[in-house]
Every structure is written in structure tokens, then in C-alpha cells.
Short mmCIF file of C-alpha atoms in Angstrom, two decimals:
data_model
loop_
_atom_site.label_atom_id
_atom_site.label_comp_id
_atom_site.label_asym_id
_atom_site.label_seq_id
_atom_site.Cartn_x
_atom_site.Cartn_y
_atom_site.Cartn_z
CA MET S 2 22.50 -19.63 6.67
CA PHE S 3 20.38 -17.90 9.28
CA TRP S 4 19.92 -14.21 10.03
CA ASP S 5 18.31 -14.77 13.44
CA GLU S 6 18.59 -18.49 14.18
CA LYS S 7 17.03 -18.25 17.65
CA ILE S 8 13.75 -16.91 16.22
CA GLU S 9 13.78 -18.77 12.91
CA CYS S 10 14.21 -22.14 14.63
CA MET S 11 12.12 -21.44 17.74
CA SER S 12 9.82 -24.18 19.06
CA LYS S 13 6.07 -23.78 18.47
CA GLU S 14 5.46 -23.52 22.21
CA ASP S 15 8.01 -20.74 22.70
CA MET S 16 6.72 -18.91 19.61
CA GLU S 17 3.15 -18.99 20.90
CA GLU S 18 4.29 -17.64 24.27
CA LEU S 19 6.05 -14.76 22.50
CA GLN S 20 3.06 -14.14 20.24
CA LEU S 21 0.62 -13.99 23.14
CA LYS S 22 2.68 -11.43 25.03
CA ARG S 23 3.05 -9.27 21.93
CA LEU S 24 -0.64 -9.67 21.03
CA GLN S 25 -1.70 -8.51 24.47
CA ASP S 26 0.64 -5.53 24.21
CA VAL S 27 -0.54 -4.46 20.76
CA VAL S 28 -4.24 -4.76 21.63
CA LYS S 29 -3.67 -2.62 24.72
CA THR S 30 -1.74 -0.03 22.69
CA ALA S 31 -4.38 0.07 19.95
CA PHE S 32 -7.19 0.48 22.48
CA ASN S 33 -5.41 3.25 24.37
CA GLU S 34 -3.74 5.15 21.52
CA VAL S 35 -5.83 4.68 18.35
CA PRO S 36 -9.29 6.31 18.48
CA TYR S 37 -10.67 3.95 15.82
CA TYR S 38 -9.84 0.85 17.85
CA HIS S 39 -10.95 2.41 21.14
CA LYS S 40 -14.37 3.24 19.68
CA ARG S 41 -14.75 -0.07 17.82
CA TYR S 42 -13.75 -2.27 20.75
CA THR S 43 -15.93 -0.31 23.15
CA GLU S 44 -18.90 -0.77 20.80
CA GLU S 45 -18.14 -4.48 20.51
CA GLU S 46 -17.66 -4.72 24.30
CA VAL S 47 -14.27 -6.35 24.00
CA PHE S 48 -11.31 -5.00 25.97
CA PRO S 49 -7.56 -5.68 26.24
CA GLU S 50 -7.96 -7.72 29.43
CA ASP S 51 -10.20 -10.16 27.50
CA ILE S 52 -7.19 -11.43 25.54
CA GLU S 53 -5.92 -14.20 27.81
CA THR S 54 -4.97 -16.76 25.15
CA LEU S 55 -4.14 -16.67 21.43
CA ALA S 56 -7.57 -18.17 20.73
CA ASP S 57 -9.12 -15.05 22.24
CA ILE S 58 -8.08 -13.11 19.14
CA GLU S 59 -11.37 -14.29 17.62
CA LYS S 60 -13.18 -12.00 20.07
CA LEU S 61 -11.75 -9.01 18.20
CA PRO S 62 -13.43 -7.58 15.07
CA PHE S 63 -11.65 -7.55 11.73
CA THR S 64 -9.98 -4.50 10.20
CA THR S 65 -10.54 -3.94 6.47
CA LYS S 66 -9.35 -1.62 3.73
CA THR S 67 -12.65 0.22 4.10
CA ASP S 68 -11.71 1.00 7.71
CA LEU S 69 -8.31 2.30 6.59
CA ARG S 70 -9.88 4.51 3.93
CA ALA S 71 -12.42 5.86 6.43
CA SER S 72 -9.49 6.80 8.68
CA TYR S 73 -7.60 8.57 5.87
CA PRO S 74 -5.04 9.95 6.16
CA PHE S 75 -3.60 9.53 9.67
CA GLY S 76 -6.50 8.25 11.77
CA LEU S 77 -4.88 4.90 12.57
CA PHE S 78 -1.53 6.21 13.79
CA ALA S 79 -0.71 5.20 17.37
CA VAL S 80 2.05 7.76 17.91
CA PRO S 81 2.35 11.54 17.55
CA GLN S 82 2.91 12.81 14.01
CA LYS S 83 6.48 13.84 14.84
CA ASP S 84 7.40 10.17 15.45
CA ILE S 85 6.29 9.07 11.95
CA ILE S 86 9.36 9.42 9.74
CA GLU S 87 8.06 7.76 6.56
CA ILE S 88 4.72 7.29 4.83
CA HIS S 89 3.69 4.94 2.03
CA THR S 90 0.29 4.46 0.40
CA SER S 91 -1.56 2.10 -1.87
CA SER S 92 -2.34 3.21 -5.42
CA GLY S 93 -5.81 4.50 -4.55
CA THR S 94 -7.18 3.33 -7.91
CA THR S 95 -10.46 2.20 -6.31
CA GLY S 96 -10.98 5.17 -3.99
CA LYS S 97 -8.99 6.86 -1.28
CA PRO S 98 -5.54 5.26 -0.89
CA THR S 99 -4.66 3.36 2.26
CA VAL S 100 -1.90 5.07 4.24
CA SER S 101 0.90 3.29 6.06
CA GLY S 102 3.04 5.20 8.58
CA TYR S 103 6.41 4.08 9.96
CA THR S 104 8.51 5.06 12.96
CA GLU S 105 12.27 4.64 13.03
CA GLU S 106 11.79 1.35 14.90
CA ASP S 107 9.30 0.15 12.26
CA LEU S 108 11.79 0.79 9.45
CA ASP S 109 14.50 -1.03 11.39
CA ILE S 110 12.25 -4.08 11.80
CA TRP S 111 11.31 -3.92 8.11
CA GLY S 112 14.96 -4.02 7.12
CA GLU S 113 15.60 -6.89 9.55
CA LEU S 114 12.82 -9.01 8.05
CA ILE S 115 13.96 -8.48 4.47
CA ALA S 116 17.53 -9.30 5.56
CA ARG S 117 16.19 -12.46 7.20
CA GLY S 118 14.55 -13.47 3.93
CA PHE S 119 17.52 -12.61 1.74
CA THR S 120 19.69 -14.79 3.97
CA MET S 121 17.27 -17.67 3.31
CA MET S 122 18.02 -17.19 -0.39
CA GLY S 123 21.80 -17.25 0.08
CA VAL S 124 22.34 -13.50 -0.29
CA ASP S 125 25.03 -11.80 1.82
CA GLU S 126 27.21 -8.69 2.04
CA ASN S 127 29.13 -9.68 -1.10
CA ASP S 128 26.10 -9.41 -3.36
CA ILE S 129 24.98 -6.62 -5.69
CA ILE S 130 21.18 -6.28 -5.62
CA GLN S 131 19.57 -4.63 -8.66
CA ASN S 132 16.17 -3.46 -7.46
CA THR S 133 13.63 -2.87 -10.23
CA HIS S 134 10.72 -2.39 -7.81
CA GLY S 135 9.31 1.11 -7.79
CA TYR S 136 10.53 3.70 -5.34
CA GLY S 137 8.15 6.35 -4.03
CA LEU S 138 4.82 5.73 -2.31
CA PHE S 139 4.93 2.05 -3.35
CA THR S 140 6.50 -0.05 -0.56
CA GLY S 141 8.29 -2.55 -2.82
CA GLY S 142 11.38 -0.55 -3.68
CA PHE S 143 12.08 0.74 -0.20
CA GLY S 144 11.54 -2.58 1.60
CA VAL S 145 14.08 -4.33 -0.60
CA HIS S 146 16.41 -1.34 -0.25
CA TYR S 147 16.37 -1.34 3.55
CA GLY S 148 16.86 -5.10 3.73
CA GLY S 149 19.72 -5.08 1.26
CA GLN S 150 21.49 -2.37 3.21
CA LYS S 151 20.84 -4.16 6.51
CA ILE S 152 22.50 -7.29 5.22
CA GLY S 153 25.46 -5.26 3.96
CA ALA S 154 24.92 -5.89 0.25
CA THR S 155 25.34 -3.24 -2.46
CA VAL S 156 21.92 -1.98 -3.60
CA VAL S 157 21.41 -0.56 -7.10
CA PRO S 158 18.16 1.51 -6.76
CA ILE S 159 17.32 1.72 -10.45
CA SER S 160 13.54 1.34 -9.85
CA THR S 161 11.05 0.40 -12.58
CA GLY S 162 11.31 0.79 -16.33
CA GLN S 163 14.39 1.82 -18.31
CA THR S 164 14.70 -1.77 -19.50
CA LEU S 165 17.72 -1.23 -21.76
CA ARG S 166 19.43 0.62 -18.93
CA GLN S 167 18.55 -2.23 -16.61
CA ILE S 168 20.29 -4.67 -18.92
CA GLU S 169 23.31 -2.40 -19.31
CA LEU S 170 23.74 -2.17 -15.54
CA MET S 171 23.22 -5.90 -15.06
CA LYS S 172 26.20 -6.46 -17.33
CA ASP S 173 28.41 -3.57 -16.23
CA PHE S 174 27.84 -3.93 -12.47
CA GLN S 175 27.71 -7.75 -12.62
CA SER S 176 24.57 -7.72 -10.47
CA THR S 177 24.12 -10.98 -8.58
CA MET S 178 20.50 -10.51 -7.47
CA LEU S 179 17.62 -9.14 -9.51
CA ILE S 180 14.32 -8.03 -7.94
CA PHE S 181 11.23 -7.72 -10.16
CA THR S 182 7.53 -8.42 -10.62
CA PRO S 183 7.01 -11.64 -12.64
CA SER S 184 5.56 -9.82 -15.65
CA TYR S 185 8.42 -7.30 -15.76
CA GLY S 186 11.00 -10.04 -15.32
CA LEU S 187 9.62 -11.82 -18.37
CA HIS S 188 9.82 -8.54 -20.29
CA ILE S 189 13.49 -8.16 -19.34
CA ALA S 190 14.14 -11.74 -20.47
CA GLU S 191 12.43 -11.00 -23.77
CA GLU S 192 14.68 -7.98 -24.35
CA LEU S 193 17.80 -9.94 -23.37
CA LYS S 194 16.96 -12.56 -25.97
CA SER S 195 16.33 -9.97 -28.68
CA MET S 196 19.74 -8.43 -27.91
CA GLY S 197 21.48 -11.79 -28.12
CA ILE S 198 22.47 -11.72 -24.44
CA THR S 199 22.48 -15.11 -22.70
CA PRO S 200 22.50 -15.94 -18.98
CA ASP S 201 26.20 -16.77 -19.35
CA ASP S 202 26.83 -13.10 -20.13
CA LEU S 203 25.40 -12.11 -16.75
CA ASN S 204 26.43 -12.78 -13.16
CA LEU S 205 23.01 -13.45 -11.62
CA LYS S 206 22.80 -16.05 -8.87
CA VAL S 207 19.35 -15.33 -7.42
CA ILE S 208 16.04 -13.65 -8.32
CA GLY S 209 13.49 -12.28 -5.88
CA PHE S 210 10.00 -11.61 -7.21
CA GLY S 211 6.60 -10.57 -5.90
CA SER S 212 3.78 -7.99 -6.05
CA GLU S 213 1.78 -10.05 -8.57
CA SER S 214 0.05 -13.40 -8.59
CA TRP S 215 1.91 -16.13 -10.45
CA THR S 216 1.83 -19.83 -11.20
CA ASP S 217 4.44 -22.55 -10.91
CA GLU S 218 4.58 -22.59 -14.69
CA MET S 219 5.49 -18.89 -14.74
CA ARG S 220 8.25 -19.43 -12.16
CA LYS S 221 9.65 -22.24 -14.31
CA GLN S 222 9.75 -19.95 -17.32
CA ILE S 223 11.54 -17.22 -15.33
CA GLU S 224 14.12 -19.68 -14.03
CA GLU S 225 14.67 -21.18 -17.48
CA LYS S 226 15.09 -17.80 -19.15
CA PHE S 227 17.56 -16.50 -16.54
CA GLN S 228 19.07 -19.88 -15.57
CA THR S 229 18.76 -18.68 -11.97
CA PRO S 230 16.59 -19.80 -9.01
CA ALA S 231 13.69 -17.43 -8.31
CA TYR S 232 12.23 -16.91 -4.83
CA ASN S 233 8.84 -15.55 -3.86
CA ILE S 234 8.51 -12.48 -1.61
CA TYR S 235 5.15 -11.64 -0.01
CA GLY S 236 3.93 -8.49 1.66
CA LEU S 237 1.32 -5.76 1.50
CA THR S 238 1.42 -2.02 2.02
CA GLU S 239 -1.15 -1.93 4.80
CA VAL S 240 0.76 -4.31 7.07
CA MET S 241 4.35 -3.32 6.25
CA GLY S 242 5.34 -4.04 2.66
CA PRO S 243 7.44 -6.90 1.24
CA GLY S 244 9.00 -9.17 3.84
CA VAL S 245 5.93 -10.43 5.68
CA ALA S 246 6.85 -13.87 4.29
CA MET S 247 9.68 -15.04 2.05
CA GLU S 248 10.80 -18.25 0.41
CA CYS S 249 13.86 -20.25 1.42
CA SER S 250 16.08 -22.50 -0.70
CA GLU S 251 13.48 -25.30 -0.55
CA GLN S 252 11.05 -23.24 -2.69
CA ASN S 253 8.00 -25.05 -1.35
CA GLY S 254 6.22 -22.30 0.57
CA LEU S 255 7.08 -19.04 2.28
CA HIS S 256 8.29 -18.70 5.86
CA LEU S 257 5.95 -16.19 7.48
CA ASN S 258 7.61 -14.00 10.11
CA GLU S 259 5.12 -14.99 12.77
CA ASP S 260 7.07 -13.32 15.58
CA HIS S 261 6.03 -10.00 13.99
CA PHE S 262 2.76 -10.94 12.24
CA TYR S 263 0.18 -13.27 13.77
CA PRO S 264 -1.54 -15.17 10.93
CA GLU S 265 -5.01 -16.67 10.71
CA ILE S 266 -6.88 -18.34 7.87
CA ILE S 267 -10.62 -17.66 7.74
CA ASP S 268 -13.56 -18.68 5.63
CA PRO S 269 -14.39 -15.39 3.83
CA VAL S 270 -18.10 -16.21 3.98
CA THR S 271 -18.56 -17.41 7.57
CA MET S 272 -15.61 -15.31 8.87
CA LYS S 273 -14.61 -18.23 11.11
CA GLN S 274 -11.06 -19.53 11.53
CA LEU S 275 -10.14 -22.56 9.43
CA PRO S 276 -7.85 -25.39 10.56
CA GLU S 277 -4.27 -25.82 9.41
CA ASN S 278 -3.75 -26.96 5.80
CA GLN S 279 -7.15 -25.63 4.72
CA SER S 280 -7.29 -22.90 2.10
CA GLY S 281 -8.95 -19.60 2.93
CA GLU S 282 -8.34 -15.87 3.37
CA LEU S 283 -5.21 -14.75 5.19
CA VAL S 284 -5.74 -12.41 8.15
CA LEU S 285 -2.73 -10.69 9.74
CA THR S 286 -2.18 -8.90 13.05
CA THR S 287 0.95 -6.79 13.47
CA LEU S 288 2.63 -7.77 16.74
CA THR S 289 5.51 -5.28 16.86
CA ARG S 290 4.50 -2.36 14.69
CA VAL S 291 4.81 0.93 16.58
CA GLY S 292 3.49 3.66 14.30
CA MET S 293 0.38 1.97 12.97
CA PRO S 294 -0.67 -1.34 14.52
CA LEU S 295 -3.27 -3.32 12.58
CA ILE S 296 -5.33 -6.00 14.27
CA ARG S 297 -6.97 -8.82 12.33
CA PHE S 298 -6.47 -7.15 8.96
CA ARG S 299 -8.25 -8.98 6.14
CA THR S 300 -5.69 -9.24 3.35
CA ARG S 301 -8.15 -10.80 0.85
CA ASP S 302 -5.29 -13.10 -0.24
CA VAL S 303 -6.11 -16.80 -0.53
CA THR S 304 -3.59 -19.29 0.88
CA LYS S 305 -3.14 -21.88 3.62
CA LEU S 306 -0.78 -22.34 6.57
CA HIS S 307 1.10 -25.37 7.84
CA HIS S 308 3.62 -26.09 10.58
CA GLU S 309 6.50 -28.46 10.05
CA LYS S 310 10.25 -28.21 10.28
CA CYS S 311 11.46 -27.18 6.86
CA GLY S 312 14.34 -28.83 5.05
CA CYS S 313 16.25 -25.60 5.56
CA GLY S 314 15.99 -26.08 9.35
CA ARG S 315 13.51 -23.28 10.06
CA THR S 316 10.36 -23.80 12.10
CA LEU S 317 8.55 -20.57 11.20
CA VAL S 318 5.03 -21.29 9.98
CA LYS S 319 4.85 -21.70 6.21
CA MET S 320 2.23 -20.29 3.91
CA ASP S 321 1.54 -21.48 0.39
CA LYS S 322 1.94 -19.01 -2.43
CA ILE S 323 -1.13 -16.86 -2.97
CA THR S 324 -3.55 -18.59 -5.33
CA GLY S 325 -5.81 -15.58 -5.80
CA ARG S 326 -7.71 -12.85 -3.99
CA THR S 327 -11.23 -13.04 -2.70
CA ASP S 328 -11.89 -9.65 -4.33
CA ASP S 329 -10.22 -10.66 -7.63
CA MET S 330 -12.28 -13.80 -8.04
CA LEU S 331 -14.33 -13.67 -11.23
CA LYS S 332 -17.92 -14.90 -11.24
CA ILE S 333 -18.53 -16.23 -14.74
CA LYS S 334 -21.78 -18.05 -15.59
CA GLY S 335 -22.14 -18.75 -11.87
CA VAL S 336 -18.67 -20.31 -11.62
CA SER S 337 -15.92 -18.85 -9.42
CA VAL S 338 -12.71 -18.43 -11.43
CA PHE S 339 -9.31 -17.08 -10.46
CA PRO S 340 -7.13 -15.63 -13.26
CA SER S 341 -4.27 -17.79 -11.97
CA GLN S 342 -6.22 -20.91 -12.99
CA ILE S 343 -6.32 -19.73 -16.59
CA GLU S 344 -2.62 -18.82 -16.48
CA LYS S 345 -1.78 -22.29 -15.20
CA ALA S 346 -3.61 -23.88 -18.13
CA LEU S 347 -2.04 -21.54 -20.68
CA LEU S 348 1.52 -22.15 -19.57
CA SER S 349 1.05 -25.92 -19.52
CA ILE S 350 1.01 -25.92 -23.33
CA ASN S 351 4.12 -25.44 -25.47
CA GLY S 352 4.11 -22.87 -28.23
CA VAL S 353 2.86 -19.80 -26.38
CA GLU S 354 4.54 -16.94 -24.54
CA PRO S 355 3.66 -15.95 -20.93
CA HIS S 356 1.85 -12.79 -22.07
CA TYR S 357 -1.94 -12.92 -22.08
CA GLN S 358 -5.18 -11.10 -21.33
CA ILE S 359 -8.58 -12.37 -20.23
CA ILE S 360 -11.44 -10.39 -21.80
CA LEU S 361 -14.95 -10.78 -20.39
CA THR S 362 -18.01 -9.61 -22.34
CA ARG S 363 -21.78 -10.10 -22.17
CA PRO S 364 -23.10 -9.55 -25.71
CA ASP S 365 -26.54 -10.91 -24.85
CA VAL S 366 -27.47 -12.50 -21.54
CA LEU S 367 -24.55 -14.93 -21.18
CA ASP S 368 -20.94 -14.18 -20.27
CA GLN S 369 -18.32 -14.77 -22.93
CA ILE S 370 -14.60 -15.33 -22.24
CA GLU S 371 -11.86 -14.59 -24.72
CA VAL S 372 -8.26 -15.34 -23.81
CA LYS S 373 -5.67 -13.57 -25.92
CA VAL S 374 -2.22 -15.12 -25.69
CA GLU S 375 0.93 -14.52 -27.71
CA ALA S 376 2.15 -17.39 -29.85
CA SER S 377 5.85 -18.19 -29.89
CA PRO S 378 7.60 -16.42 -32.78
CA ASP S 379 8.75 -19.57 -34.60
CA ILE S 380 5.23 -20.99 -34.65
CA PHE S 381 3.28 -17.79 -35.38
CA PHE S 382 5.29 -16.87 -38.46
CA ASP S 383 6.15 -20.31 -39.82
CA ASN S 384 3.45 -22.84 -39.00
CA VAL S 385 -0.20 -21.86 -39.43
CA LYS S 386 -1.40 -25.47 -39.18
CA GLU S 387 0.29 -25.92 -35.80
CA LEU S 388 -1.38 -22.73 -34.55
CA VAL S 389 -4.79 -24.34 -34.99
CA GLY S 390 -3.72 -27.36 -32.97
CA ILE S 391 -2.29 -25.21 -30.17
CA LYS S 392 -5.49 -23.14 -30.01
CA GLU S 393 -7.52 -26.32 -29.53
CA LYS S 394 -5.12 -27.64 -26.86
CA LEU S 395 -5.32 -24.37 -24.97
CA GLU S 396 -9.12 -24.29 -25.05
CA HIS S 397 -9.27 -27.88 -23.77
CA ALA S 398 -6.70 -27.18 -21.02
CA ILE S 399 -8.60 -24.13 -19.79
CA HIS S 400 -11.90 -26.03 -19.87
CA ASP S 401 -10.36 -28.83 -17.80
CA GLU S 402 -9.06 -26.28 -15.28
CA ILE S 403 -12.13 -24.05 -14.81
CA GLY S 404 -15.00 -26.08 -16.27
CA LEU S 405 -15.99 -23.36 -18.76
CA ARG S 406 -15.65 -23.03 -22.52
CA VAL S 407 -13.47 -20.15 -23.68
CA ASN S 408 -12.35 -18.74 -27.01
CA VAL S 409 -8.57 -18.58 -27.31
CA SER S 410 -7.03 -16.09 -29.73
CA LEU S 411 -3.38 -16.61 -30.62
CA VAL S 412 -1.90 -13.22 -31.40
CA GLU S 413 1.38 -12.01 -32.83
CA PRO S 414 4.38 -11.91 -30.47
CA LYS S 415 4.91 -8.60 -28.62
CA THR S 416 1.42 -7.27 -29.38
CA ILE S 417 0.06 -7.45 -25.83
CA ASP S 418 1.10 -4.37 -23.86
CA ARG S 419 4.10 -4.76 -21.56
CA VAL S 420 4.03 -3.06 -18.17
CA GLU S 421 7.36 -1.73 -16.93
CA SER S 422 5.95 -0.22 -13.75
CA GLY S 423 3.10 -1.47 -11.63
CA LYS S 424 1.23 -4.70 -12.12
CA ALA S 425 0.34 -6.30 -15.43
CA VAL S 426 -3.31 -5.88 -16.51
CA ARG S 427 -4.47 -9.46 -16.96
CA VAL S 428 -8.27 -9.06 -16.85
CA ILE S 429 -10.43 -6.69 -18.91
CA ASP S 430 -14.05 -6.93 -17.80
CA LYS S 431 -16.42 -5.31 -20.30
CA ARG S 432 -19.60 -6.97 -19.02
CA ASN S 433 -21.06 -3.81 -17.53
CA GLU S 434 -20.14 -1.43 -20.36
#
């Protein structure tokens, strides 16, 4: 099924022609209407008329979260305040939050893109979407909500938490689609099991998840526990929210809506563009956003792009799932480590649950890594000897993955804090305490 077949199956040549026209328009708008861009481009001596080809985008400077915070709250809006009908922000846990403003047209496009992605997953007007993403300043809940309504489905806006209520509504409403963060989805599955509720007691046919990093092993666990295919949804508050890219039925990469977001992959050190199929930092330019255009925004997310006609029939550029963030990368004993690498190793071994924490300390001059992970209930309570063997397997698997020795602690089931709202806290860095 297609939501907008003409765009989703457009030739590369026609897409590039559309992108260039929209890029030229958005650069002109930003220069004329946003003081930040006018000042920055004038200082850099680059002007709208310099953008003659898509390659000319490299003439433009990057936009970063620091720039957004310096423009707090409304310094990057391109329209009068009266035309902004909705505002969302980041959490602001590391300083001033980043603000994202939307016009009526922006919200309509947002809904369209989510509807496009839901259609890829086989969702239609007959579905009941239970949305556990948070409503409020977080973009997750509202993006899913607008897309579900656009497609004509029934949306249950329960938001985060209330896990027992979530389960009650899943059964009573016979929800067919469940939206969650991976960590919260695993928590729901855990509660379902403890209540003796099996997938056969539910009516789920599809899961949409996002807002956290994850591994293939974690997706497998989610699909096994719910007996339902799970599809990745990618987005970020600064650019729009969820719906920038979404997975189709092939589940081998996300179709990025490149008619609305022009993507680049750069080397985060040299800041130069990288060729197709090479991993680096994703940079996005909004091509159709009215209220707050962003040009060459550094997402800090690590992925790669590739063009090929997908098995689903779409030609939209595909991006791999995010493997980490350039600002989440851990430097341990001089080695660059992503938490997702440790998760991959953990979940490759039977006998543990997908709940863990990485604790970094520096007792003397060298970094120490402890990985706490919950053992499966049947092993933790009944087989001490097997616990020792699993601990050794885990330590070897992590060493093979990251090249560093770690200490694995197998802990009692349900002793690592569960997060019902927001993102799970996977890393605790005590090295500077």
C-alpha cells in the first residue's frame, strides 16, 4: 500500500529536481525572514543565489543545537508569532531547551508523513492505535496522533505510564497497533507475562517504536514477546518530530522522506560529506517547513544512506537504523564505545533480560566498566552454577565487541529501574565525581 505513490516511487532524477527547487526556496526564505540566517550567511559571504545545484549546499554553514539554544525561544521563527499555532521543545536537561514552532501547514505535513509511514506498515482507517508516547512538549505523542488521525484510524491517546491501564485498554479496546519506546515496550511485555496474558489474548498486528537507540537483538525480543512485527520510527524535535523516516514491511532500513528533508552524511571530524553507504553523522535540511526552517542541522545521529529500489516498491532514500550518537559516544581507555555495542553483546547470550546499566568509574587512574544486567528468573533463582557460566560468556562477548575488559554483574530480575516515561537511563558515568 502507498499513501502518496507518486512521491514514494519517484525517480532519483525527478526527486533531485524537486529537492533543488525546494532547497533554493528555503535558503531564500531563511535569509530573508530569519535574522540568525541572514547574519550568519552574510558573515560567511554566501547568499541564496549561490545555490545553483544540490552540491552547492556544502557552501552553507551547519546549524547546531547550540545555535538553537542561543536563539531561544523564538529567534529562528520565519513567520510572525500569530502564525505559529503549536510549540514543542526538547527536555532542556543539558541547558536551555531547543524550541520547535509549527504553522498549520507544518502540522498538516507532519500528519501526512506519519500517515505515509503507517501505510508502509499496513495500518489503515480500520486500526486502533494505542499511543504510549508522551503528550505535551515532547513531539512523540502528537506526531503519532496527527498521523493516525490523518490516516483515519482510531487513536487512543493514553500517553506514557499507567502500565496496568495500558494493558486493560489493549484488551478492552482490542488495539491493533501499539506505539512505544523499546524500553517501555519491554516493561509492558514483562507485566503482561506476570499477569498471565499471552499475545493470543490481544489483537495487536503491528508495533511502532522509536525515541531510543536499539539493537537487532532488542527488536527480536520485542517481536517474540508480542508475537507482532515491530517497525522503527525516526525523528527529532528540532526538525519536526517522529516521521522524518520510517520503516516499511521489509524491515531493512528506514525510508527517509527526502522530498521534505534533504539528507547528508558527514564526517563529524572533517565536516565533509561522505559518499553513499559510508557511516557518519546525519545532517538534515528542512525543505518544506514554514514556521521554522532549519538548514544543515547536525543531528549527531550516526547512520548511512543508500539508494536502491526497495522490495516494497519505494525509491525513497533509505537510512540504516541509528547506531549511536556522536555526542553519546563513550571514550574509555582511549577506545570509542557506543552503548549499543554493549547491548548487542548482552542480548546475544541466552539467560539474561533486556534490562541493563553501564557504570563507568575511575577509582585510580584507569577507567573501569561494570555492566549490570538482570538474569532470567529461572536461572537466577534455580541455577547458581549456570550464572557463573553466563557471566563469563557475557564478559567474553562484550570484549569481542568493544575490545575492552568489563566486569559483568548478574542481578536479580526487576531490580534495575524501569522507566515508564522518557528514555531509559543506560549509562551512569561516575568518572568525574
